[in-house]
Short mmCIF file of C-alpha atoms and ligand atoms in Angstrom, two decimals:
data_model
loop_
_atom_site.label_atom_id
_atom_site.label_comp_id
_atom_site.label_asym_id
_atom_site.label_seq_id
_atom_site.Cartn_x
_atom_site.Cartn_y
_atom_site.Cartn_z
CA ASP A 1 0.00 0.00 0.00
CA GLY A 2 1.88 3.02 -1.31
CA GLU A 3 -0.26 5.68 0.29
CA SER A 4 0.97 5.32 3.82
CA ASN A 5 4.49 5.76 2.48
CA ILE A 6 3.99 9.27 1.16
CA PHE A 7 5.01 12.13 3.41
CA PHE A 8 4.03 15.72 2.72
CA GLU A 9 5.78 18.76 4.04
CA LYS A 10 4.88 22.39 3.55
CA ASP A 11 7.76 24.54 2.34
CA GLU A 12 6.87 28.21 1.97
CA ASN A 13 10.13 28.91 0.19
CA LEU A 14 9.01 27.02 -2.86
CA GLY A 15 7.07 28.67 -5.68
CA GLU A 16 3.29 28.50 -5.73
CA GLU A 17 3.09 25.34 -7.86
CA GLU A 18 6.61 24.03 -7.39
CA TYR A 19 7.49 20.79 -5.62
CA ILE A 20 10.45 18.73 -4.55
CA MET A 21 9.95 14.99 -4.51
CA LYS A 22 12.40 12.46 -3.16
CA THR A 23 11.88 8.72 -3.19
CA GLU A 24 14.04 6.46 -1.07
CA ASN A 25 13.57 2.85 -0.03
CA GLY A 26 9.99 2.84 -1.24
CA LYS A 27 9.10 6.00 0.64
CA THR A 28 8.15 9.28 -1.00
CA TYR A 29 8.82 12.72 0.49
CA ILE A 30 7.04 15.66 -1.11
CA LYS A 31 7.70 19.29 -0.27
CA SER A 32 5.52 22.04 -1.67
CA ALA A 33 4.13 25.42 -0.75
CA SER A 34 0.60 24.55 -1.81
CA ALA A 35 -1.86 21.73 -2.30
CA ALA A 36 -1.53 22.26 -6.05
CA GLY A 37 2.16 21.42 -5.76
CA GLN A 38 1.18 18.21 -3.94
CA LEU A 39 -1.21 17.23 -6.70
CA TYR A 40 1.44 17.81 -9.38
CA ALA A 41 3.96 15.75 -7.41
CA LEU A 42 1.44 12.91 -7.17
CA GLN A 43 0.81 13.04 -10.94
CA THR A 44 4.56 12.71 -11.45
CA LEU A 45 4.76 9.89 -8.91
CA LYS A 46 2.07 7.99 -10.81
CA GLN A 47 4.09 8.36 -14.00
CA ILE A 48 7.27 7.11 -12.33
CA LEU A 49 5.46 4.08 -10.94
CA PHE A 50 3.87 3.36 -14.29
CA GLN A 51 7.18 3.62 -16.15
CA ASN A 52 8.90 1.33 -13.67
CA GLY A 53 6.42 -1.52 -13.58
CA PHE A 54 4.93 -0.21 -10.29
CA SER A 55 8.17 -0.44 -8.35
CA LEU A 56 9.69 2.76 -7.05
CA PRO A 57 13.26 3.70 -7.95
CA ASP A 58 15.19 6.20 -5.81
CA VAL A 59 14.91 9.61 -7.44
CA GLU A 60 15.01 13.26 -6.50
CA ILE A 61 13.02 15.74 -8.54
CA LEU A 62 12.74 19.50 -8.40
CA ASP A 63 9.92 20.55 -10.65
CA LYS A 64 8.07 23.74 -11.44
CA PRO A 65 6.09 25.23 -14.32
CA THR A 66 7.64 27.49 -16.93
CA HIS A 67 4.49 29.57 -17.21
CA LYS A 68 2.00 30.80 -14.64
CA ILE A 69 -0.87 30.02 -17.00
CA ARG A 70 -1.31 26.66 -18.73
CA GLY A 71 -4.67 26.90 -20.31
CA PHE A 72 -7.23 25.19 -22.34
CA MET A 73 -10.16 26.89 -24.07
CA LEU A 74 -13.42 25.25 -24.99
CA ASP A 75 -15.88 27.00 -27.32
CA VAL A 76 -19.37 25.95 -26.27
CA GLY A 77 -21.01 28.61 -28.45
CA ARG A 78 -20.93 26.80 -31.78
CA TYR A 79 -21.74 23.44 -30.24
CA PHE A 80 -22.93 22.95 -26.72
CA TYR A 81 -21.21 20.44 -24.45
CA THR A 82 -22.89 18.96 -21.40
CA VAL A 83 -21.70 19.59 -17.86
CA ASP A 84 -20.45 16.00 -17.70
CA GLU A 85 -18.48 16.40 -20.92
CA VAL A 86 -16.97 19.64 -19.69
CA LYS A 87 -15.98 17.95 -16.44
CA THR A 88 -14.38 15.05 -18.29
CA PHE A 89 -12.42 17.58 -20.22
CA ILE A 90 -11.27 19.32 -17.07
CA ARG A 91 -10.28 16.01 -15.48
CA ARG A 92 -8.07 15.24 -18.46
CA MET A 93 -6.48 18.68 -18.26
CA ALA A 94 -5.53 18.08 -14.64
CA MET A 95 -3.59 14.94 -15.53
CA HIS A 96 -1.27 17.11 -17.57
CA LYS A 97 -0.85 19.84 -14.94
CA LEU A 98 -2.85 22.43 -16.82
CA ASN A 99 -4.29 25.05 -14.50
CA LEU A 100 -6.67 27.31 -16.40
CA PHE A 101 -9.96 26.45 -18.05
CA HIS A 102 -11.06 29.22 -20.41
CA PHE A 103 -14.78 28.83 -20.84
CA HIS A 104 -15.77 30.52 -24.12
CA LEU A 105 -19.44 31.03 -23.33
CA THR A 106 -20.82 33.39 -25.96
CA GLU A 107 -20.79 33.35 -29.73
CA ASP A 108 -22.67 34.42 -32.84
CA GLN A 109 -24.21 30.95 -32.87
CA GLY A 110 -25.29 30.83 -29.23
CA TRP A 111 -25.31 32.50 -25.81
CA ARG A 112 -24.68 29.82 -23.20
CA ILE A 113 -24.90 31.35 -19.72
CA GLN A 114 -27.92 32.28 -17.64
CA ILE A 115 -28.18 36.00 -16.86
CA ASP A 116 -31.06 36.84 -14.49
CA LYS A 117 -31.44 40.48 -15.43
CA TYR A 118 -31.70 39.69 -19.16
CA PRO A 119 -33.49 36.33 -19.51
CA GLN A 120 -33.80 37.05 -23.26
CA LEU A 121 -30.13 36.18 -23.60
CA THR A 122 -30.89 32.52 -23.03
CA GLU A 123 -34.57 32.49 -24.10
CA ILE A 124 -33.65 33.88 -27.52
CA GLY A 125 -29.86 33.85 -27.71
CA SER A 126 -29.22 30.24 -26.76
CA VAL A 127 -31.19 28.82 -29.70
CA ARG A 128 -30.38 29.01 -33.40
CA HIS A 129 -33.05 28.06 -35.90
CA GLY A 130 -31.07 25.68 -38.04
CA THR A 131 -27.43 24.82 -38.55
CA SER A 132 -25.26 25.26 -41.62
CA LEU A 133 -21.75 24.42 -40.50
CA GLY A 134 -19.78 22.56 -43.15
CA LYS A 135 -21.48 19.26 -43.85
CA GLU A 136 -23.86 19.69 -40.93
CA VAL A 137 -26.86 21.31 -42.61
CA ASN A 138 -30.37 21.12 -41.16
CA ASP A 139 -33.37 23.19 -40.13
CA ALA A 140 -33.71 21.94 -36.58
CA ASP A 141 -33.54 24.30 -33.64
CA TYR A 142 -30.24 23.83 -31.83
CA GLY A 143 -29.61 25.21 -28.38
CA GLY A 144 -28.41 24.85 -24.84
CA TYR A 145 -27.09 26.89 -21.98
CA TYR A 146 -25.72 26.47 -18.48
CA THR A 147 -27.76 27.58 -15.50
CA LYS A 148 -25.89 29.41 -12.79
CA ASP A 149 -25.93 26.26 -10.67
CA GLU A 150 -24.36 24.30 -13.50
CA ILE A 151 -21.67 26.93 -13.92
CA ARG A 152 -20.98 26.74 -10.17
CA GLU A 153 -20.72 22.97 -10.45
CA VAL A 154 -18.12 23.21 -13.22
CA VAL A 155 -16.13 25.89 -11.40
CA ALA A 156 -16.13 23.87 -8.15
CA TYR A 157 -15.10 20.70 -9.95
CA ALA A 158 -12.20 22.45 -11.67
CA LYS A 159 -11.18 24.05 -8.38
CA SER A 160 -10.98 20.62 -6.75
CA LEU A 161 -8.27 19.87 -9.33
CA TYR A 162 -6.54 23.24 -8.80
CA ILE A 163 -7.80 24.57 -12.10
CA ASP A 164 -9.11 28.14 -12.29
CA THR A 165 -12.07 28.67 -14.60
CA ILE A 166 -12.28 31.99 -16.38
CA PRO A 167 -15.26 33.04 -18.45
CA GLU A 168 -15.13 34.69 -21.83
CA ILE A 169 -17.93 37.04 -22.76
CA ASP A 170 -16.88 37.96 -26.29
CA LEU A 171 -17.29 41.71 -26.98
CA PRO A 172 -17.92 43.77 -29.12
CA GLY A 173 -17.92 41.32 -32.07
CA HIS A 174 -19.06 37.70 -32.10
CA THR A 175 -22.22 39.02 -30.50
CA SER A 176 -25.02 38.02 -32.91
CA ALA A 177 -26.73 35.91 -30.22
CA LEU A 178 -26.60 38.80 -27.79
CA LEU A 179 -27.85 41.28 -30.41
CA ALA A 180 -30.69 38.96 -31.38
CA SER A 181 -31.73 38.95 -27.73
CA LEU A 182 -31.13 42.64 -26.99
CA PRO A 183 -31.74 44.39 -30.34
CA GLU A 184 -31.43 47.80 -28.69
CA MET A 185 -27.66 47.24 -28.50
CA VAL A 186 -26.89 47.01 -32.22
CA CYS A 187 -25.63 49.93 -34.34
CA GLY A 188 -28.56 51.47 -36.20
CA ASP A 189 -31.68 49.33 -36.15
CA LYS A 190 -30.53 46.22 -37.97
CA LYS A 191 -32.33 43.01 -37.16
CA VAL A 192 -29.87 40.36 -36.07
CA GLU A 193 -30.44 36.60 -35.80
CA VAL A 194 -28.56 33.93 -33.91
CA LYS A 195 -26.25 32.73 -36.66
CA LYS A 196 -26.50 29.31 -38.31
CA THR A 197 -23.27 29.54 -40.29
CA ALA A 198 -19.61 29.89 -39.39
CA GLY A 199 -17.62 33.00 -40.13
CA VAL A 200 -16.93 36.56 -39.06
CA PHE A 201 -20.05 38.71 -38.94
CA LYS A 202 -20.40 42.46 -39.21
CA ASP A 203 -23.08 42.71 -36.53
CA ILE A 204 -21.54 44.47 -33.58
CA ILE A 205 -22.46 46.18 -30.31
CA CYS A 206 -22.81 49.93 -30.75
CA ALA A 207 -19.88 51.46 -28.86
CA GLY A 208 -21.34 54.94 -29.14
CA ARG A 209 -24.46 54.31 -27.08
CA GLU A 210 -23.96 54.94 -23.35
CA LYS A 211 -26.83 52.66 -22.34
CA ASN A 212 -24.92 49.74 -23.86
CA TYR A 213 -22.12 50.12 -21.34
CA GLU A 214 -24.67 49.87 -18.54
CA ILE A 215 -26.10 46.67 -19.96
CA ILE A 216 -22.63 45.19 -20.42
CA PHE A 217 -21.72 46.08 -16.84
CA ASP A 218 -24.95 44.45 -15.57
CA ILE A 219 -24.05 41.26 -17.43
CA LEU A 220 -20.46 41.33 -16.22
CA ASP A 221 -21.67 41.82 -12.63
CA GLU A 222 -23.61 38.57 -12.78
CA VAL A 223 -20.84 36.65 -14.53
CA CYS A 224 -18.17 37.90 -12.11
CA GLU A 225 -20.14 36.49 -9.19
CA LEU A 226 -19.80 32.99 -10.60
CA PHE A 227 -16.07 33.00 -11.30
CA PRO A 228 -13.96 33.87 -8.26
CA TYR A 229 -10.66 34.33 -10.09
CA GLU A 230 -8.22 37.03 -11.09
CA TYR A 231 -8.80 37.01 -14.86
CA PHE A 232 -11.86 37.77 -16.97
CA HIS A 233 -11.82 37.38 -20.75
CA ILE A 234 -13.73 39.95 -22.79
CA GLY A 235 -12.96 38.68 -26.26
CA GLY A 236 -12.16 41.50 -28.65
CA ASP A 237 -11.35 39.29 -31.64
CA GLU A 238 -12.67 39.64 -35.15
CA ALA A 239 -14.75 42.78 -34.70
CA PRO A 240 -15.34 44.25 -38.18
CA LYS A 241 -15.58 48.02 -38.16
CA LYS A 242 -18.04 48.53 -41.04
CA GLN A 243 -21.06 49.25 -38.83
CA TRP A 244 -19.07 51.53 -36.52
CA LYS A 245 -17.95 53.49 -39.60
CA GLU A 246 -21.56 53.97 -40.70
CA CYS A 247 -23.13 54.59 -37.28
CA PRO A 248 -23.73 58.23 -36.27
CA GLU A 249 -23.60 57.33 -32.58
CA CYS A 250 -20.24 55.58 -32.91
CA GLN A 251 -18.89 58.46 -34.97
CA ALA A 252 -20.11 60.95 -32.36
CA LYS A 253 -18.32 58.94 -29.65
CA ILE A 254 -15.10 58.93 -31.68
CA LYS A 255 -15.30 62.71 -31.95
CA ALA A 256 -16.25 63.31 -28.33
CA GLU A 257 -13.42 61.14 -27.04
CA GLY A 258 -10.84 62.56 -29.47
CA LEU A 259 -10.24 59.13 -31.04
CA ALA A 260 -8.57 58.81 -34.42
CA ASN A 261 -10.66 55.98 -35.89
CA GLU A 262 -12.75 52.86 -35.24
CA GLU A 263 -9.74 50.80 -34.12
CA GLU A 264 -9.15 53.35 -31.40
CA LEU A 265 -12.85 53.10 -30.56
CA GLN A 266 -12.27 49.42 -29.82
CA GLY A 267 -9.31 50.34 -27.60
CA TYR A 268 -11.55 52.84 -25.80
CA PHE A 269 -14.32 50.23 -25.44
CA VAL A 270 -11.93 47.66 -23.97
CA ASN A 271 -10.31 50.24 -21.67
CA ARG A 272 -13.71 51.17 -20.25
CA ILE A 273 -14.59 47.58 -19.56
CA SER A 274 -11.12 46.94 -18.11
CA GLU A 275 -11.57 49.83 -15.75
CA TYR A 276 -14.98 48.59 -14.67
CA LEU A 277 -13.66 45.12 -14.03
CA ARG A 278 -10.55 46.43 -12.29
CA ASN A 279 -12.83 48.06 -9.74
CA LYS A 280 -14.30 44.62 -9.13
CA GLY A 281 -10.82 43.20 -8.58
CA LYS A 282 -10.51 41.57 -11.99
CA LYS A 283 -7.85 41.70 -14.69
CA VAL A 284 -9.02 41.74 -18.27
CA VAL A 285 -7.78 39.33 -20.92
CA SER A 286 -8.41 40.24 -24.55
CA TRP A 287 -7.52 38.74 -27.92
CA ASN A 288 -4.76 40.54 -29.77
CA GLU A 289 -7.01 42.61 -32.07
CA SER A 290 -7.64 45.01 -29.20
CA LEU A 291 -4.09 46.26 -29.69
CA ASN A 292 -4.79 47.43 -33.24
CA GLY A 293 -5.80 50.96 -32.27
CA GLY A 294 -2.61 51.47 -30.29
CA ASN A 295 -4.50 53.11 -27.41
CA LEU A 296 -5.07 50.16 -25.10
CA ASN A 297 -4.03 50.91 -21.55
CA ASP A 298 -1.47 48.53 -20.18
CA GLU A 299 -3.79 46.75 -17.78
CA ALA A 300 -5.03 44.14 -20.20
CA THR A 301 -3.42 40.77 -20.64
CA ILE A 302 -3.28 39.95 -24.33
CA GLN A 303 -4.00 36.55 -25.77
CA PHE A 304 -2.02 36.28 -28.97
CA TRP A 305 -3.57 34.12 -31.69
CA LEU A 306 -2.90 35.59 -35.11
CA ASP A 307 -0.74 38.61 -35.57
CA GLY A 308 2.69 39.79 -36.56
CA GLU A 309 4.86 39.00 -33.57
CA LYS A 310 6.65 42.30 -34.07
CA ARG A 311 3.68 44.12 -32.60
CA TYR A 312 4.65 43.01 -29.11
CA GLU A 313 7.89 44.97 -29.20
CA LYS A 314 5.71 48.06 -28.96
CA TYR A 315 4.11 46.83 -25.77
CA PRO A 316 6.95 45.43 -23.67
CA ASP A 317 4.94 45.67 -20.46
CA LEU A 318 1.89 43.71 -21.48
CA ASP A 319 1.43 40.20 -20.20
CA ILE A 320 0.96 37.78 -23.09
CA ILE A 321 -0.78 34.42 -23.28
CA VAL A 322 0.32 32.56 -26.38
CA SER A 323 -2.24 30.64 -28.46
CA ASP A 324 -0.64 30.72 -31.88
CA PHE A 325 -3.15 29.82 -34.59
CA PHE A 326 -0.69 27.70 -36.56
CA ALA A 327 0.62 25.75 -33.57
CA TYR A 328 -1.91 25.69 -30.73
CA TYR A 329 -5.35 25.73 -32.36
CA MET A 330 -6.72 22.28 -31.66
CA ASP A 331 -9.61 22.55 -34.10
CA TYR A 332 -7.41 22.11 -37.16
CA PRO A 333 -6.50 18.65 -38.41
CA TYR A 334 -3.21 16.93 -37.63
CA GLU A 335 -2.37 17.25 -41.31
CA MET A 336 -2.26 21.02 -40.86
CA THR A 337 -0.86 21.08 -37.35
CA PRO A 338 1.16 17.94 -36.70
CA LEU A 339 1.98 17.03 -33.11
CA LYS A 340 5.65 17.84 -33.69
CA LYS A 341 4.78 21.35 -34.83
CA THR A 342 2.71 21.98 -31.70
CA TYR A 343 5.45 20.60 -29.47
CA CYS A 344 8.34 22.44 -31.14
CA TYR A 345 6.67 25.83 -31.41
CA ASP A 346 8.75 28.48 -29.63
CA GLU A 347 6.24 30.21 -27.38
CA LYS A 348 8.66 32.85 -26.07
CA ILE A 349 7.56 35.51 -28.53
CA ALA A 350 7.72 38.45 -26.15
CA LYS A 351 9.35 39.57 -22.94
CA LYS A 352 6.39 38.81 -20.73
CA VAL A 353 4.83 35.56 -21.88
CA ILE A 354 2.90 34.43 -18.82
CA GLY A 355 1.02 31.56 -20.36
CA VAL A 356 0.31 29.09 -23.10
CA GLU A 357 -3.17 28.02 -24.03
CA ALA A 358 -4.65 25.60 -26.53
CA PRO A 359 -8.05 26.76 -27.80
CA VAL A 360 -10.57 24.45 -29.40
CA TRP A 361 -13.16 26.23 -31.52
CA THR A 362 -16.09 24.03 -32.33
CA GLU A 363 -17.66 25.16 -35.61
CA TYR A 364 -16.75 21.79 -37.07
CA ILE A 365 -16.67 19.74 -33.89
CA PRO A 366 -20.22 18.65 -33.09
CA ASP A 367 -19.30 15.92 -30.65
CA PHE A 368 -17.00 15.02 -27.81
CA LYS A 369 -15.41 12.11 -29.64
CA ARG A 370 -14.10 14.32 -32.44
CA MET A 371 -12.89 16.85 -29.90
CA THR A 372 -10.96 14.20 -28.02
CA TYR A 373 -9.35 13.05 -31.25
CA LEU A 374 -8.19 16.59 -32.05
CA CYS A 375 -7.01 17.48 -28.56
CA PHE A 376 -5.19 14.32 -27.60
CA PRO A 377 -2.30 14.12 -27.64
CA ARG A 378 -1.71 17.62 -29.07
CA ASN A 379 -2.93 19.20 -25.87
CA ILE A 380 -0.21 17.39 -23.96
CA ALA A 381 2.43 19.01 -26.16
CA VAL A 382 1.16 22.43 -25.09
CA ALA A 383 1.02 21.34 -21.45
CA GLN A 384 4.64 20.18 -21.69
CA THR A 385 5.65 23.59 -23.06
CA GLY A 386 3.90 25.26 -20.14
CA TRP A 387 5.59 23.10 -17.61
CA CYS A 388 9.10 22.34 -18.80
CA GLU A 389 11.70 25.11 -19.03
CA ASN A 390 14.18 23.03 -21.00
CA LYS A 391 11.95 20.87 -23.11
CA PRO A 392 13.52 17.61 -24.21
CA SER A 393 13.68 16.85 -27.93
CA TYR A 394 10.49 15.97 -29.76
CA GLU A 395 11.73 12.40 -30.14
CA LYS A 396 12.15 12.05 -26.37
CA PHE A 397 8.70 13.59 -25.79
CA GLU A 398 7.11 11.19 -28.23
CA SER A 399 8.78 8.13 -26.78
CA ASP A 400 7.88 9.15 -23.18
CA LEU A 401 4.33 9.77 -24.32
CA CYS A 402 4.10 6.35 -25.92
CA ASN A 403 5.44 4.74 -22.74
CA LEU A 404 2.84 6.50 -20.62
CA MET A 405 -0.19 6.08 -22.84
CA GLY A 406 -1.39 3.07 -20.85
CA MET A 407 -1.96 5.45 -17.93
CA PHE A 408 -4.52 7.50 -19.78
CA ASP A 409 -7.93 6.75 -21.18
CA THR A 410 -6.87 6.91 -24.81
CA THR A 411 -10.25 5.94 -26.24
CA ASP A 412 -10.81 8.33 -29.15
CA TRP A 413 -7.25 9.72 -29.09
CA ALA A 414 -5.66 10.31 -32.47
CA PRO A 415 -3.68 7.18 -33.37
CA LYS A 416 0.08 7.55 -33.62
CA SER A 417 -0.08 7.16 -37.39
CA ASP A 418 -1.98 10.49 -37.56
CA TRP A 419 0.33 12.57 -35.39
CA ASN A 420 2.91 13.52 -38.02
CA ARG A 421 1.98 12.64 -41.58
CA ASN A 422 4.35 12.96 -44.50
CA GLN A 423 4.36 16.21 -46.47
CA LEU A 424 2.08 15.02 -49.23
CA ALA A 425 -0.48 13.66 -46.77
CA GLN A 426 -0.29 16.97 -44.89
CA LYS A 427 -1.06 18.96 -48.02
CA ILE A 428 -3.91 16.73 -49.10
CA GLY A 429 -5.40 16.49 -45.60
CA THR A 430 -5.28 20.26 -45.07
CA ALA A 431 -6.87 20.98 -48.45
CA LYS A 432 -9.57 18.39 -47.82
CA PHE A 433 -10.37 19.93 -44.45
CA PHE A 434 -10.95 23.38 -45.95
CA ILE A 435 -12.95 22.04 -48.87
CA ASP A 436 -15.18 20.08 -46.49
CA LYS A 437 -15.87 23.25 -44.48
CA LEU A 438 -17.24 25.13 -47.44
CA ASN A 439 -20.92 25.05 -48.05
CA LYS A 440 -23.28 27.33 -49.93
CA ASP A 441 -24.24 29.51 -46.95
CA PHE A 442 -20.69 29.99 -45.76
CA THR A 443 -19.43 30.80 -49.25
CA LYS A 444 -22.22 33.34 -49.72
CA GLN A 445 -21.28 35.02 -46.48
CA LEU A 446 -17.57 35.15 -47.40
CA ILE A 447 -18.35 36.73 -50.74
CA GLY A 448 -20.69 39.20 -49.05
CA ASN A 449 -17.92 40.23 -46.64
CA MET A 450 -15.46 40.76 -49.47
CA ARG A 451 -17.94 42.88 -51.41
CA ASP A 452 -18.58 45.14 -48.39
CA LYS A 453 -14.96 45.82 -47.56
C1 ACM B 1 -10.12 33.72 -32.64
O1 ACM B 1 -9.69 32.70 -33.14
N1 ACM B 1 -11.12 34.36 -33.22
C2 ACM B 1 -9.55 34.30 -31.42
ZN1 ZN B 2 -22.87 52.43 -33.26
#
């Protein structure tokens, strides 16, 4: 019975998640400053036992993460995942010492969190009347949302595994579901529907209308109550400026605030929300587009996904979470993003990289099985980058991974033959993926966007 042979000691001199583990004559001594450090030590101990046929060699390990944030993002807007599925996901994250669950709760295709003051958000915004996402084309209503109790259940479950859950309320773009529910928030008087297709939509919250800030703050108040952590994600990605350009109220705001253009209006919008959340003890995280105006205050943490890396030289003091589209996006096929590419990506793109995070966007992932295939084992490559200052070679990582696979539930994992395909297979597989995504509705929308530019 191994358990009675494990001795824990608190050592305040160690870092928050750091641990020292020594095994000697079948006994294990673990020092850490926190319970999280204990959990990580135990995960490592399990691996050592597994690799050594359940006998315990004498070792001494000093281990700590490279990055404060090791995240995983799940988009439940495009497809809804049940509480049990979300919890399974979180449990798998914990095995790889990830510590942040980024819950992407709102999208053009669905609003997924109960807000008491605005019940329309779930009554109207959580349901789309039909789906036209790649090959998935039908007229059926599709919906779902989490009640506040369900959100609390997820947050508590993650906490029990030392994982912080942070919400994302995506603003000011990706808000069709919100605008369908609260039409008074849209620029002009356009009628907006919960979207059935994938893509980037022009519908956007009017940033000129003062009342809109009040509504946003009301929503944020309720969401903040459910998530007791430092960070709060407010989106900021893919917010086309066409409607702001045409809207008299937005233009009046630009003038009144002395802003140069619509990109600066987004900076202003994010700064106002940052300030509001700061007063509630929260730090804002935003996708990198919020930097475009050049007037963001330096309070926000920026999640980098698709951008020239040079931009970060201009903002040496911003904290950066790295989620590079070409390396860390789990929704793309292995042919486009082989495991080796994810593992070998150099995440140290700026002075203050505080985290790595693998997002999974679900436009083309209608079920948990497909998600598992895409995320495992690629997710583990990101976790390793977040945890290991001097990463071993890819070959060593792959062979360790293969040796440990028996420890994990690998049902629905990508088979090894898919991890790194040859160049021709990569090209064909990537092309096939994009061709499969196209359907009539999506193509129409793309062409419409190009015409309006
Ligand atoms: C994003 O992929 N729109 C952040
Ligand atoms: Zn407007």
